[in-house]
Coordinates of C-alpha atoms and ligand atoms in Angstrom, one line a residue:
M1 CA 3.2 10.8 5.5
K2 CA 5.4 8.2 6.8
P3 CA 8.1 8.1 9.5
S4 CA 11.6 9.1 8.8
E5 CA 14.5 6.8 8.3
S6 CA 16.8 9.7 8.0
G7 CA 15.9 10.9 11.5
R8 CA 16.8 7.6 13.1
T9 CA 20.3 8.3 13.9
N10 CA 19.5 11.5 15.7
N11 CA 16.6 10.1 17.5
P12 CA 17.0 7.7 20.4
K13 CA 13.3 6.7 20.3
T14 CA 13.3 5.7 16.7
P15 CA 14.0 2.0 16.2
K16 CA 17.4 0.8 15.4
L17 CA 16.4 -1.9 13.0
N18 CA 19.3 -4.1 12.2
Q19 CA 19.9 -7.8 11.6
E20 CA 20.8 -8.6 15.2
E21 CA 17.9 -6.9 16.8
F22 CA 15.4 -8.7 14.7
G23 CA 17.3 -12.0 14.7
L24 CA 15.7 -15.2 15.7
P25 CA 17.3 -17.6 18.1
P26 CA 19.0 -20.3 16.0
N27 CA 17.0 -23.1 17.5
I28 CA 13.7 -21.8 16.3
F29 CA 14.7 -23.1 12.9
Q30 CA 14.9 -26.7 14.2
N31 CA 12.6 -29.4 15.3
S32 CA 9.6 -28.4 13.3
N33 CA 7.9 -31.1 11.3
A34 CA 5.1 -29.2 9.8
A35 CA 4.8 -29.4 6.1
T36 CA 4.3 -26.5 3.8
L37 CA 3.3 -26.1 0.2
D38 CA 5.4 -24.0 -2.1
P39 CA 3.9 -22.0 -4.9
L40 CA 4.3 -24.8 -7.3
G41 CA 2.7 -27.2 -5.0
T42 CA 5.8 -29.0 -3.8
I43 CA 5.7 -30.2 -0.2
N44 CA 8.4 -28.7 1.9
T45 CA 8.7 -30.5 5.2
D46 CA 10.7 -27.8 6.9
P47 CA 8.4 -24.8 7.2
M48 CA 11.2 -22.5 8.2
S49 CA 13.6 -23.4 5.5
N50 CA 12.4 -20.6 3.4
L51 CA 12.8 -18.2 6.2
Q52 CA 16.3 -19.5 6.9
Q53 CA 17.3 -18.9 3.3
E54 CA 15.9 -15.4 3.5
S55 CA 18.4 -14.6 6.3
E56 CA 21.8 -13.5 5.1
A57 CA 23.8 -13.7 8.3
P58 CA 24.0 -16.0 11.3
I59 CA 21.2 -15.2 13.7
T60 CA 22.1 -15.2 17.3
K61 CA 19.9 -12.8 19.3
T62 CA 16.3 -12.6 20.4
P63 CA 15.1 -9.0 20.0
L64 CA 14.5 -7.7 23.4
T65 CA 15.3 -4.1 23.4
L66 CA 13.7 -2.7 20.4
N67 CA 11.8 0.5 21.0
I68 CA 9.5 1.4 18.2
P69 CA 8.0 4.9 18.3
T70 CA 4.3 5.2 18.4
F71 CA 2.2 7.8 16.8
D72 CA -0.6 7.6 19.3
T73 CA -3.2 9.9 18.0
I74 CA -3.3 8.9 14.4
N75 CA -3.7 5.5 13.1
A76 CA 0.0 4.7 12.9
L77 CA 3.2 5.2 11.1
P78 CA 3.7 4.2 8.3
T79 CA 1.0 2.3 6.4
P80 CA 2.3 0.7 9.1
M81 CA 4.0 -2.0 11.0
T82 CA 4.9 -1.7 14.6
Y83 CA 6.9 -4.0 16.7
T84 CA 5.8 -5.2 20.0
P85 CA 8.2 -7.7 21.5
L86 CA 7.1 -10.5 23.7
S87 CA 8.5 -10.7 27.1
P88 CA 11.9 -12.4 27.0
N89 CA 11.1 -14.7 29.8
L90 CA 7.9 -15.8 28.2
L91 CA 9.6 -16.4 24.9
S92 CA 12.5 -18.4 26.3
S93 CA 10.1 -20.7 28.2
M94 CA 8.4 -21.7 24.9
S95 CA 9.3 -24.7 22.9
P96 CA 11.3 -24.0 19.7
T97 CA 8.3 -24.6 17.6
I98 CA 6.2 -22.2 19.6
Q99 CA 9.0 -19.7 19.5
M100 CA 9.1 -20.1 15.8
Q101 CA 5.4 -19.3 15.7
Q102 CA 5.8 -16.3 18.0
Q103 CA 8.8 -14.8 16.4
P104 CA 8.6 -12.5 14.7
F105 CA 5.1 -12.8 13.4
Q106 CA 3.2 -12.2 16.6
Q107 CA 5.4 -9.4 17.4
L108 CA 4.2 -7.6 14.4
N109 CA 1.2 -5.5 14.8
I110 CA 0.5 -4.5 11.3
K111 CA -2.4 -2.3 10.4
K112 CA -4.1 -4.2 7.8
R113 CA -5.2 -1.5 5.5
R114 CA -5.8 2.2 5.7
N115 CA -9.2 3.1 7.1
N116 CA -10.6 4.6 4.0
N117 CA -14.1 5.6 4.6
N118 CA -15.1 5.5 1.0
L119 CA -13.6 2.2 0.3
N120 CA -15.0 0.7 3.5
S121 CA -18.5 1.8 2.8
I122 CA -18.4 1.1 -0.9
N123 CA -16.5 -2.1 -1.0
G124 CA -16.7 -3.6 2.4
I125 CA -20.1 -3.0 3.8
N126 CA -22.3 -2.2 0.9
T127 CA -21.1 -5.0 -1.2
F128 CA -21.4 -7.3 1.7
K129 CA -25.0 -6.2 2.4
S130 CA -26.1 -6.6 -1.1
H131 CA -24.9 -10.1 -1.0
F132 CA -26.7 -10.5 2.2
N133 CA -29.9 -9.5 0.5
E134 CA -29.5 -12.1 -2.1
I135 CA -29.4 -14.8 0.4
R136 CA -32.6 -16.6 0.9
N137 CA -31.5 -19.8 2.6
S138 CA -31.1 -19.2 6.4
K139 CA -28.3 -21.7 6.8
E140 CA -26.3 -19.8 4.2
L141 CA -27.2 -16.6 6.0
D142 CA -25.8 -18.0 9.3
Q143 CA -22.7 -19.1 7.5
V144 CA -22.1 -15.6 6.1
K145 CA -22.9 -13.9 9.3
N146 CA -20.3 -16.0 11.1
I147 CA -17.7 -15.0 8.7
A148 CA -18.9 -11.4 8.7
T149 CA -18.4 -11.0 12.4
S150 CA -14.9 -12.5 12.4
N151 CA -12.0 -10.3 12.1
R152 CA -10.8 -11.1 8.6
V153 CA -12.6 -10.0 5.6
V154 CA -14.7 -10.5 2.6
S155 CA -11.8 -11.3 0.3
E156 CA -11.8 -14.7 2.1
L157 CA -15.5 -15.1 2.1
I158 CA -16.4 -18.3 0.4
P159 CA -19.7 -17.4 -1.2
P160 CA -22.5 -19.8 -0.8
P161 CA -23.8 -21.1 -4.1
S162 CA -26.4 -18.4 -4.4
L163 CA -23.7 -15.7 -4.3
S164 CA -22.2 -14.8 -7.5
P165 CA -19.9 -13.6 -8.8
Q166 CA -17.2 -14.4 -6.4
R167 CA -16.0 -11.7 -4.0
I168 CA -13.4 -9.4 -5.4
V169 CA -9.8 -9.2 -4.4
S170 CA -8.6 -6.8 -1.8
L171 CA -11.5 -5.5 0.0
P172 CA -10.5 -3.5 3.0
T173 CA -10.3 -5.4 6.2
V174 CA -12.9 -4.2 8.6
N175 CA -14.6 -5.6 11.6
E176 CA -17.8 -6.0 9.9
E177 CA -20.4 -5.3 12.6
D178 CA -23.2 -4.6 10.3
T179 CA -24.9 -1.2 10.7
T180 CA -23.0 -0.2 13.8
Y181 CA -19.8 -0.2 11.8
E182 CA -21.3 1.6 8.9
E183 CA -22.8 4.3 11.1
A184 CA -19.5 4.8 12.8
E185 CA -17.8 5.2 9.4
K186 CA -20.5 7.7 8.3
V187 CA -20.0 9.8 11.4
K188 CA -16.3 9.7 10.9
L189 CA -16.6 10.8 7.3
E190 CA -18.9 13.7 8.3
K191 CA -16.4 14.7 10.9
E192 CA -13.7 14.8 8.3
E193 CA -15.8 16.8 5.9
N194 CA -16.8 19.3 8.6
E195 CA -13.1 19.8 9.2
F196 CA -12.9 20.8 5.6
S197 CA -16.0 22.9 5.5
S198 CA -15.0 24.9 8.5
E199 CA -12.0 26.1 6.5
E200 CA -11.8 28.3 3.5
N201 CA -12.7 26.7 0.3
I202 CA -10.0 28.5 -1.5
L203 CA -6.5 27.2 -1.6
N204 CA -3.6 29.6 -2.1
G205 CA -0.6 27.8 -3.5
Y206 CA 2.6 28.1 -5.4
L207 CA 3.8 26.2 -8.4
L208 CA 7.3 24.7 -8.0
H209 CA 8.6 26.4 -11.1
D210 CA 7.2 29.8 -10.1
M211 CA 7.3 30.3 -6.3
S212 CA 7.0 34.1 -6.7
R213 CA 3.4 34.1 -7.7
V214 CA 0.5 32.9 -5.5
R215 CA -2.3 31.0 -7.3
Q216 CA -5.7 30.1 -6.2
W217 CA -7.8 27.0 -6.5
K218 CA -11.3 26.3 -5.4
K219 CA -12.4 23.1 -3.5
V220 CA -14.6 20.8 -5.5
K221 CA -14.9 17.5 -3.7
H222 CA -13.2 15.1 -1.4
I223 CA -11.6 12.2 -3.4
G224 CA -9.7 10.1 -1.0
T225 CA -8.5 9.5 2.6
G226 CA -5.3 7.8 3.6
N227 CA -3.9 7.1 7.0
F228 CA -1.8 10.2 6.7
S229 CA -3.8 12.5 4.5
F230 CA -7.1 13.8 3.1
V231 CA -7.1 14.2 -0.7
T232 CA -9.4 16.8 -2.3
L233 CA -10.1 17.8 -5.9
Y234 CA -9.6 21.6 -6.5
E235 CA -10.1 23.7 -9.7
S236 CA -8.1 26.7 -10.6
L237 CA -9.7 30.1 -10.3
D238 CA -7.6 31.3 -13.2
E239 CA -9.5 30.5 -16.4
F240 CA -6.4 30.6 -18.5
D241 CA -4.6 28.1 -16.3
K242 CA -5.4 25.0 -18.4
Y243 CA -2.6 22.8 -17.4
Y244 CA -3.1 23.1 -13.6
H245 CA -6.9 23.5 -13.9
Q246 CA -7.7 20.4 -11.9
V247 CA -5.4 19.4 -9.1
A248 CA -5.5 16.8 -6.4
V249 CA -4.5 18.4 -3.1
K250 CA -3.1 16.0 -0.5
K251 CA -3.4 17.6 3.0
I252 CA -1.2 15.9 5.6
K253 CA -3.0 14.8 8.7
Y254 CA -1.3 15.9 11.8
P255 CA -1.6 13.9 15.0
D256 CA -3.6 15.6 17.7
N257 CA -1.6 17.6 20.2
I258 CA 1.5 17.2 18.2
L259 CA 3.1 20.1 19.9
N260 CA 2.4 18.7 23.4
T261 CA 3.4 15.1 23.0
G262 CA 6.8 15.8 24.4
D263 CA 8.4 13.1 22.3
D264 CA 9.9 13.1 18.8
T265 CA 6.6 13.0 16.9
L266 CA 7.1 16.4 15.5
S267 CA 10.6 15.8 14.2
R268 CA 9.6 12.4 12.7
L269 CA 6.6 14.0 11.0
E270 CA 8.8 16.8 9.7
S271 CA 11.5 14.5 8.3
S272 CA 9.0 12.2 6.7
L273 CA 7.2 15.1 5.2
T274 CA 10.3 16.7 3.7
R275 CA 11.6 13.3 2.5
E276 CA 8.4 12.7 0.6
L277 CA 8.5 16.2 -0.9
S278 CA 12.1 16.0 -1.8
V279 CA 11.6 12.8 -3.8
L280 CA 8.4 14.0 -5.4
K281 CA 10.1 17.2 -6.6
T282 CA 12.6 15.2 -8.6
L283 CA 10.1 12.9 -10.3
D284 CA 9.1 13.5 -13.9
Y285 CA 7.6 10.5 -15.7
P286 CA 4.2 10.0 -17.3
C287 CA 3.2 7.0 -15.2
V288 CA 4.2 8.7 -11.9
V289 CA 2.1 11.3 -10.1
K290 CA 3.4 14.8 -10.4
L291 CA 4.0 17.3 -7.6
Y292 CA 3.0 20.7 -9.1
G293 CA 3.2 22.9 -6.1
I294 CA 2.7 23.5 -2.4
N295 CA 0.5 25.7 -0.3
N296 CA 3.5 27.1 1.6
P297 CA 7.0 27.4 0.0
I298 CA 8.7 26.8 3.3
F299 CA 7.9 23.1 3.0
V300 CA 10.0 22.7 -0.1
E301 CA 12.6 25.3 0.8
Q302 CA 13.6 24.5 4.3
K303 CA 15.1 21.3 5.7
R304 CA 13.2 21.7 8.9
P305 CA 10.1 23.7 8.0
L306 CA 8.0 22.9 11.1
T307 CA 10.8 23.6 13.6
T308 CA 11.6 26.8 11.7
L309 CA 8.0 28.0 11.9
L310 CA 7.8 27.2 15.6
Q311 CA 11.0 29.0 16.3
E312 CA 9.6 32.0 14.4
G313 CA 6.9 32.1 17.0
H314 CA 4.0 30.4 15.2
K315 CA 1.7 28.9 17.8
D316 CA 0.3 26.2 15.5
I317 CA 1.7 24.1 12.8
P318 CA 0.5 25.4 9.5
S319 CA -1.1 22.8 7.2
C320 CA 0.9 21.2 4.6
E321 CA -0.8 20.6 1.3
F322 CA 0.8 19.0 -1.7
I323 CA -0.7 20.2 -5.1
M324 CA -0.5 17.3 -7.4
S325 CA -1.7 15.9 -10.7
Y326 CA -5.3 14.7 -10.5
C327 CA -6.3 11.2 -11.6
N328 CA -9.9 11.3 -12.6
G329 CA -10.4 7.5 -12.5
G330 CA -9.5 7.2 -8.8
D331 CA -7.5 4.3 -7.4
L332 CA -7.3 0.9 -9.0
L333 CA -8.7 -0.9 -5.9
K334 CA -11.8 1.2 -6.0
E335 CA -12.3 0.7 -9.7
L336 CA -11.7 -3.1 -9.5
T337 CA -14.2 -3.4 -6.7
E338 CA -16.8 -1.5 -8.6
C339 CA -16.5 -3.7 -11.6
Q340 CA -16.5 -6.8 -9.4
G341 CA -13.2 -7.9 -10.7
N342 CA -14.4 -8.3 -14.3
V343 CA -11.6 -6.6 -16.0
P344 CA -10.6 -7.7 -19.5
R345 CA -7.2 -9.4 -19.5
W346 CA -5.8 -6.9 -22.1
L347 CA -6.6 -4.1 -19.8
I348 CA -4.9 -5.7 -16.8
Q349 CA -1.9 -6.2 -19.0
R350 CA -1.9 -2.5 -20.1
V351 CA -2.3 -1.1 -16.6
Y352 CA 0.3 -3.5 -15.2
S353 CA 2.8 -2.7 -17.9
E354 CA 2.6 0.9 -17.1
L355 CA 3.1 0.1 -13.5
V356 CA 6.3 -1.8 -14.4
L357 CA 7.4 1.2 -16.4
A358 CA 6.8 3.5 -13.4
V359 CA 8.8 1.3 -11.0
K360 CA 11.6 0.9 -13.6
Y361 CA 11.8 4.7 -13.8
L362 CA 12.1 4.9 -10.0
H363 CA 14.6 2.1 -9.6
E364 CA 16.8 3.6 -12.3
N365 CA 16.8 6.8 -10.3
L366 CA 17.6 4.9 -7.1
I367 CA 14.3 5.4 -5.6
I368 CA 12.4 2.7 -3.9
H369 CA 8.6 3.0 -3.4
R370 CA 8.0 0.5 -0.6
D371 CA 4.2 0.9 -0.6
L372 CA 3.2 -0.6 -4.0
K373 CA -0.4 -1.7 -3.8
L374 CA -3.7 -1.4 -5.7
E375 CA -4.7 1.7 -3.7
N376 CA -1.7 3.6 -4.8
I377 CA -2.2 2.9 -8.5
L378 CA -4.1 5.9 -9.7
L379 CA -6.1 5.8 -12.9
R380 CA -6.4 8.9 -15.2
Y381 CA -9.6 7.5 -16.5
T382 CA -12.2 5.1 -15.2
L383 CA -11.8 1.5 -16.5
D384 CA -14.9 2.0 -18.6
E385 CA -13.4 5.0 -20.2
I386 CA -10.2 3.2 -21.0
I387 CA -12.2 0.3 -22.5
G388 CA -13.9 2.9 -24.7
M389 CA -10.6 4.3 -25.8
R390 CA -9.2 1.0 -27.0
N391 CA -8.3 1.0 -30.7
T392 CA -8.2 4.8 -30.8
P393 CA -4.9 6.6 -31.3
S394 CA -5.1 8.2 -27.8
Y395 CA -5.0 4.7 -26.3
Y396 CA -1.4 4.4 -27.3
K397 CA -0.4 8.0 -27.0
Q398 CA -0.9 8.6 -23.4
N399 CA -0.5 6.9 -20.1
M400 CA -3.5 5.5 -18.3
I401 CA -2.0 5.3 -14.8
E402 CA 0.0 7.3 -12.3
L403 CA 1.8 5.7 -9.4
G404 CA 1.1 7.6 -6.2
D405 CA 1.8 7.8 -2.5
F406 CA 5.4 8.3 -2.0
G407 CA 5.1 8.5 1.7
L408 CA 7.4 5.5 2.3
C409 CA 9.7 6.0 -0.6
K410 CA 13.4 6.3 -0.2
K411 CA 16.3 7.6 -2.2
I412 CA 19.1 5.0 -1.8
E413 CA 22.7 4.6 -2.6
P414 CA 23.7 1.9 -5.1
G415 CA 23.7 -1.4 -3.2
E416 CA 22.3 0.1 -0.1
L417 CA 20.1 -2.2 2.1
C418 CA 17.2 -0.8 4.1
T419 CA 16.1 -1.7 7.6
A420 CA 12.9 0.2 8.2
R421 CA 10.1 -2.3 8.4
C422 CA 7.3 -0.7 6.5
G423 CA 4.7 -1.4 3.9
S424 CA 1.2 -2.8 3.8
E425 CA 0.7 -6.2 5.3
D426 CA -0.6 -8.0 2.2
Y427 CA 2.2 -6.7 0.0
V428 CA 5.1 -7.0 2.3
S429 CA 8.0 -9.4 1.5
P430 CA 9.3 -12.2 3.7
E431 CA 12.6 -10.5 4.3
I432 CA 10.8 -7.4 5.6
L433 CA 8.7 -9.6 7.9
M434 CA 11.9 -11.2 9.1
G435 CA 13.3 -7.9 10.0
I436 CA 16.6 -8.4 8.2
P437 CA 18.2 -5.7 6.0
Y438 CA 16.5 -5.8 2.6
N439 CA 17.1 -4.8 -0.9
G440 CA 14.3 -2.3 -1.6
H441 CA 14.3 -3.0 -5.3
L442 CA 13.5 -6.6 -4.7
T443 CA 10.8 -5.8 -2.0
D444 CA 9.2 -3.6 -4.6
T445 CA 9.2 -6.4 -7.2
W446 CA 7.7 -8.7 -4.6
A447 CA 4.8 -6.2 -4.2
L448 CA 4.5 -6.1 -8.0
G449 CA 4.0 -9.9 -7.9
V450 CA 1.3 -9.5 -5.3
I451 CA -0.5 -6.9 -7.4
L452 CA -0.4 -9.0 -10.6
Y453 CA -1.7 -12.0 -8.8
A454 CA -4.5 -9.9 -7.3
L455 CA -5.4 -8.6 -10.7
L456 CA -5.6 -12.0 -12.3
E457 CA -7.2 -13.9 -9.4
D458 CA -9.4 -11.2 -7.8
R459 CA -8.0 -12.0 -4.5
L460 CA -4.8 -11.5 -2.7
P461 CA -2.2 -14.2 -2.9
F462 CA -1.7 -14.7 0.9
D463 CA -5.2 -14.6 2.0
A464 CA -6.5 -17.9 3.1
P465 CA -7.3 -20.0 0.0
P466 CA -11.0 -20.0 -1.2
N467 CA -11.6 -23.5 0.2
A468 CA -9.8 -22.9 3.5
N469 CA -11.3 -24.2 6.7
Q470 CA -11.8 -22.1 9.8
R471 CA -8.4 -23.0 11.2
Q472 CA -6.5 -22.2 8.0
R473 CA -8.4 -18.9 7.8
S474 CA -7.4 -17.9 11.3
R475 CA -3.7 -18.2 10.4
P476 CA -1.9 -14.9 10.1
V477 CA -1.2 -13.7 6.6
A478 CA 2.4 -13.3 7.6
H479 CA 2.8 -17.0 8.1
R480 CA 1.7 -17.7 4.5
I481 CA 4.0 -14.9 3.2
A482 CA 7.0 -16.3 5.1
R483 CA 6.3 -19.7 3.6
F484 CA 5.7 -18.4 0.1
E485 CA 2.4 -20.2 0.4
W486 CA 0.3 -19.1 -2.6
R487 CA -1.2 -20.9 -5.5
W488 CA -3.4 -20.4 -8.5
S489 CA -7.1 -20.9 -8.0
K490 CA -9.5 -19.0 -10.3
T491 CA -7.0 -19.0 -13.2
L492 CA -5.6 -22.4 -12.7
E493 CA -7.1 -23.8 -15.9
E494 CA -7.2 -20.5 -17.8
N495 CA -5.3 -20.5 -21.1
G496 CA -3.1 -17.7 -22.4
L497 CA -1.9 -16.5 -19.0
D498 CA 1.5 -18.2 -19.1
S499 CA 3.5 -15.0 -19.6
A500 CA 1.6 -13.2 -16.8
K501 CA 2.0 -16.2 -14.5
D502 CA 5.7 -16.3 -15.2
I503 CA 6.0 -12.8 -13.6
V504 CA 4.1 -13.9 -10.5
K505 CA 6.1 -17.1 -10.2
N506 CA 9.4 -15.2 -10.5
T507 CA 8.5 -12.4 -8.1
L508 CA 6.7 -14.2 -5.3
T509 CA 9.7 -16.1 -4.6
R510 CA 12.9 -16.0 -2.5
K511 CA 14.9 -12.9 -2.9
N512 CA 17.9 -14.6 -4.4
Q513 CA 15.7 -16.0 -7.2
R514 CA 13.4 -13.0 -7.5
W515 CA 13.2 -11.0 -10.7
N516 CA 14.4 -7.4 -10.6
I517 CA 12.5 -4.7 -12.4
Q518 CA 14.7 -5.0 -15.5
Q519 CA 13.8 -8.7 -15.8
M520 CA 10.2 -7.9 -15.4
Y521 CA 10.4 -5.2 -18.0
D522 CA 12.1 -7.7 -20.4
S523 CA 9.4 -10.3 -19.9
E524 CA 7.1 -11.2 -22.7
Y525 CA 4.0 -10.0 -20.9
I526 CA 5.4 -6.5 -20.5
Q527 CA 7.2 -6.2 -23.9
E528 CA 4.0 -7.2 -25.7
V529 CA 2.4 -3.9 -24.5
I530 CA 5.2 -1.4 -24.2
T531 CA 6.3 -1.9 -27.8
T532 CA 2.9 -0.5 -28.8
L533 CA 3.0 2.6 -26.7
C534 CA 4.3 6.0 -27.8
F535 CA 4.2 8.4 -24.9
Ligands
ATP1 N1 -3.5 12.4 -7.5 C1 -4.6 11.8 -7.1 N2 -5.7 11.8 -7.9 C2 -6.8 11.1 -7.5 N3 -7.0 10.5 -6.4 C3 -5.9 10.5 -5.5 C4 -4.7 11.2 -5.8 N4 -3.9 11.0 -4.8 C5 -4.5 10.3 -3.9 N5 -5.8 10.0 -4.3 C6 -6.8 9.2 -3.5 O1 -6.5 9.4 -2.2 C7 -6.2 8.1 -1.5 C8 -5.2 8.4 -0.4 O2 -4.0 9.0 -1.0 P1 -2.5 8.5 -0.6 O3 -2.4 7.1 -0.7 O4 -1.5 9.4 -1.3 O5 -2.6 8.9 1.0 P2 -1.8 8.3 2.2 O6 -2.3 9.0 3.4 O7 -0.3 8.4 2.0 O8 -2.3 6.8 2.2 P3 -1.8 5.5 2.9 O9 -2.7 5.3 4.0 O10 -2.0 4.4 1.8 O11 -0.4 5.7 3.2 C9 -5.7 7.3 -2.7 O12 -5.8 5.9 -2.4 C10 -6.6 7.7 -3.8 O13 -7.8 7.1 -3.7

């Protein structure tokens, strides 16, 4: 569930995100002598030159009046970025270099990653603790403890020699405060589960192609939590219902007191909900999650379902539950973490090729996803199961992934540029960070570059490099993104990765040089796989 773009024009509190409002004063591009490293290792003495080239129009104004809506009671909207401008006086009193540093990066308050209880406990804390247990040397212990209590996470952790293998890629960012954090997470999870158990375990729902008949599913288990939803596995009570036997039900989280907030929260919730549903309804592709049905037909039949229900005299907002295809293997981030990043190269290539197919399908249908990340790549089977299937006919005859979470997607017109600043911090492109109108196709391919880098390197490209010192580590990710500051580390010397690296090189780059999805599809790395598939 993400905020509405469509509702913006009607809604004074929703941000008017345009080039001018996000523009930087021209002088912030001057007078900086700091050197930067581009992806190929070339020294660039003007750290803002990349940013400058990202901008398409002259920049004249400091953003002072932007008013971003807040969604106080839940984590945030969308996966999310919010904008908190500095005081204009304070900003103008700063030197150009400082202004450059302040603008726009420090104005962004981006929630790092969703607060997924399962992931946090599985990947963040537990993995961390097991590594702790392996440490014998007290000096090493201190070193790790220091890092553990700092804000940034394990993906940056330089393991002491006794720790092996190296930490995996994109572990969720948590303030790792040892047991206190873990306990808090446990309590939270229990609270969420109580919320479920206090309700009926039976879901009444309707399939999109047959809204006249109510069907029933029984709750089996909780399978995921996002910022905006709880996802649960249900099984059909109709024994003949083979196709819809197992379904993933995504229940939208509503902010507390949504009816009493007195602002536009309800209408934003409503428009984002209907936008997500309206796109999902149109999707029909093997590598994309399917919307089978809904718990209440009003959500797919009405343009303003919540408002309608309230007007009809309903005191509460009824829950909204999407009935969707179920992916038994969970999300790719979880799987990667569980296997400590030891994924065979051929499997990475397969999964990634399907992801490219999914995004190609979307882009051809003028849909941009805007939240491509490891957590949203759902696996139909566990990685072990897929490995077991290799060399059997079913390996080639069916898709292994489904792309999920269309909460930030948008149906666009040809050539349309977007302005809503949204996405997940690690995957967001420089032009979104800059707040200039962006081509959603190219911001999607940027995120695809981040994903492939992460799959190959077991770390995210814009995290501090493995050998970074404390100062480098404290620099915001956004700085590194804006400077295209990434490089190969683990795979630097590895042979046979040229075609994969080609994709990363051509996607984690300036937008006017960046590959679009067709170029990615045509690349050797992708063609090698898709020519073998027959689904
Ligand atoms: N169809 C599915 N099959 C299996 N697991 C799923 C499915 N859909 C979602 N999940 C699990 O639930 C998690 C949350 O789902 P989703 O990303 O759709 O929610 P969200 O609230 O929009 O999340 P975000 O905070 O990323 O915006 C996923 O990362 C995944 O682990």
